[in-house]
Amino acid sequence: MCVILVGWLTGSEELSRIAAHRASTVPSTAIGMAFLFVAMMEFEDGNQRSVLVSRRLTSVALAIAAANLLLSLAGRADIDHWLFDTVIRPDDRMSPGTALGIIVASATIWLAGAHRTRRLSGAVAIVGLSGLSAIILGNSFVPGAVFGKALLSGMSIFTALALALFFVAHLLKLDSLEPAVPTVSDCD
């Protein structure tokens, strides 16, 4: 995601989209995803400071996604057009599907913070990963394409892959937090 931000800051479009006719990963998406990855890596079970930092980063990612989603639904210019209007294309935006993906990813981190909701966090991550697998296989990632989905119009392949990677990494992180179950050794 840092490479994508460098692409936007330097005006190098090749770093933010896979091809000229494909959707780009907009700066607010890259920032939100970066915050989610850092929040997930920062999270340590039993460390209150770590949990607090993780939740704050997650809250920022959630706020960015929710603001973009609400602005999009209201027909207003999104955060990216406010900040990067000189380099961003008029049709580049955080898609509603991306915003929802970031919101779901944020929920998985928040749910992982308590032992009693940790399994629910894993279930939500599995649903998110399943949905993204279908998106990656079934979406054209070309804005306005005949076979494009309205909810996903504007989502880039980089974003979809980053969200899928997040859910896989989150599931692995949850697995590492669970205590090892003792096994019965083979005795003869």
CSV table of C-alpha atoms in Angstrom, one decimal, residues 7-13 17 27 77-92:
chain,number,residue,atom,x,y,z
A,7,GLY,CA,2.6,6.5,-6.9
A,8,TRP,CA,-0.1,9.0,-6.1
A,9,LEU,CA,2.3,11.5,-4.5
A,10,THR,CA,4.7,11.3,-7.5
A,11,GLY,CA,2.0,11.2,-10.1
A,12,SER,CA,3.1,7.7,-11.3
A,13,GLU,CA,-0.2,6.1,-12.2
A,17,ARG,CA,-3.5,0.7,-11.2
A,27,PRO,CA,-5.1,7.0,-1.6
A,77,ALA,CA,-16.9,14.3,-3.8
A,78,ASP,CA,-15.0,11.8,-1.7
A,79,ILE,CA,-12.0,12.3,0.4
A,80,ASP,CA,-9.6,11.5,-2.4
A,81,HIS,CA,-11.0,14.2,-4.7
A,82,TRP,CA,-10.7,16.7,-1.9
A,83,LEU,CA,-7.0,15.9,-1.3
A,84,PHE,CA,-5.7,14.7,-4.7
A,85,ASP,CA,-8.0,16.4,-7.2
A,86,THR,CA,-5.1,17.4,-9.4
A,87,VAL,CA,-3.8,13.9,-10.0
A,88,ILE,CA,-6.9,11.7,-9.5
A,89,ARG,CA,-9.2,10.8,-12.4
A,90,PRO,CA,-12.8,12.0,-12.1
A,91,ASP,CA,-14.1,8.4,-12.0
A,92,ASP,CA,-11.5,7.1,-9.4
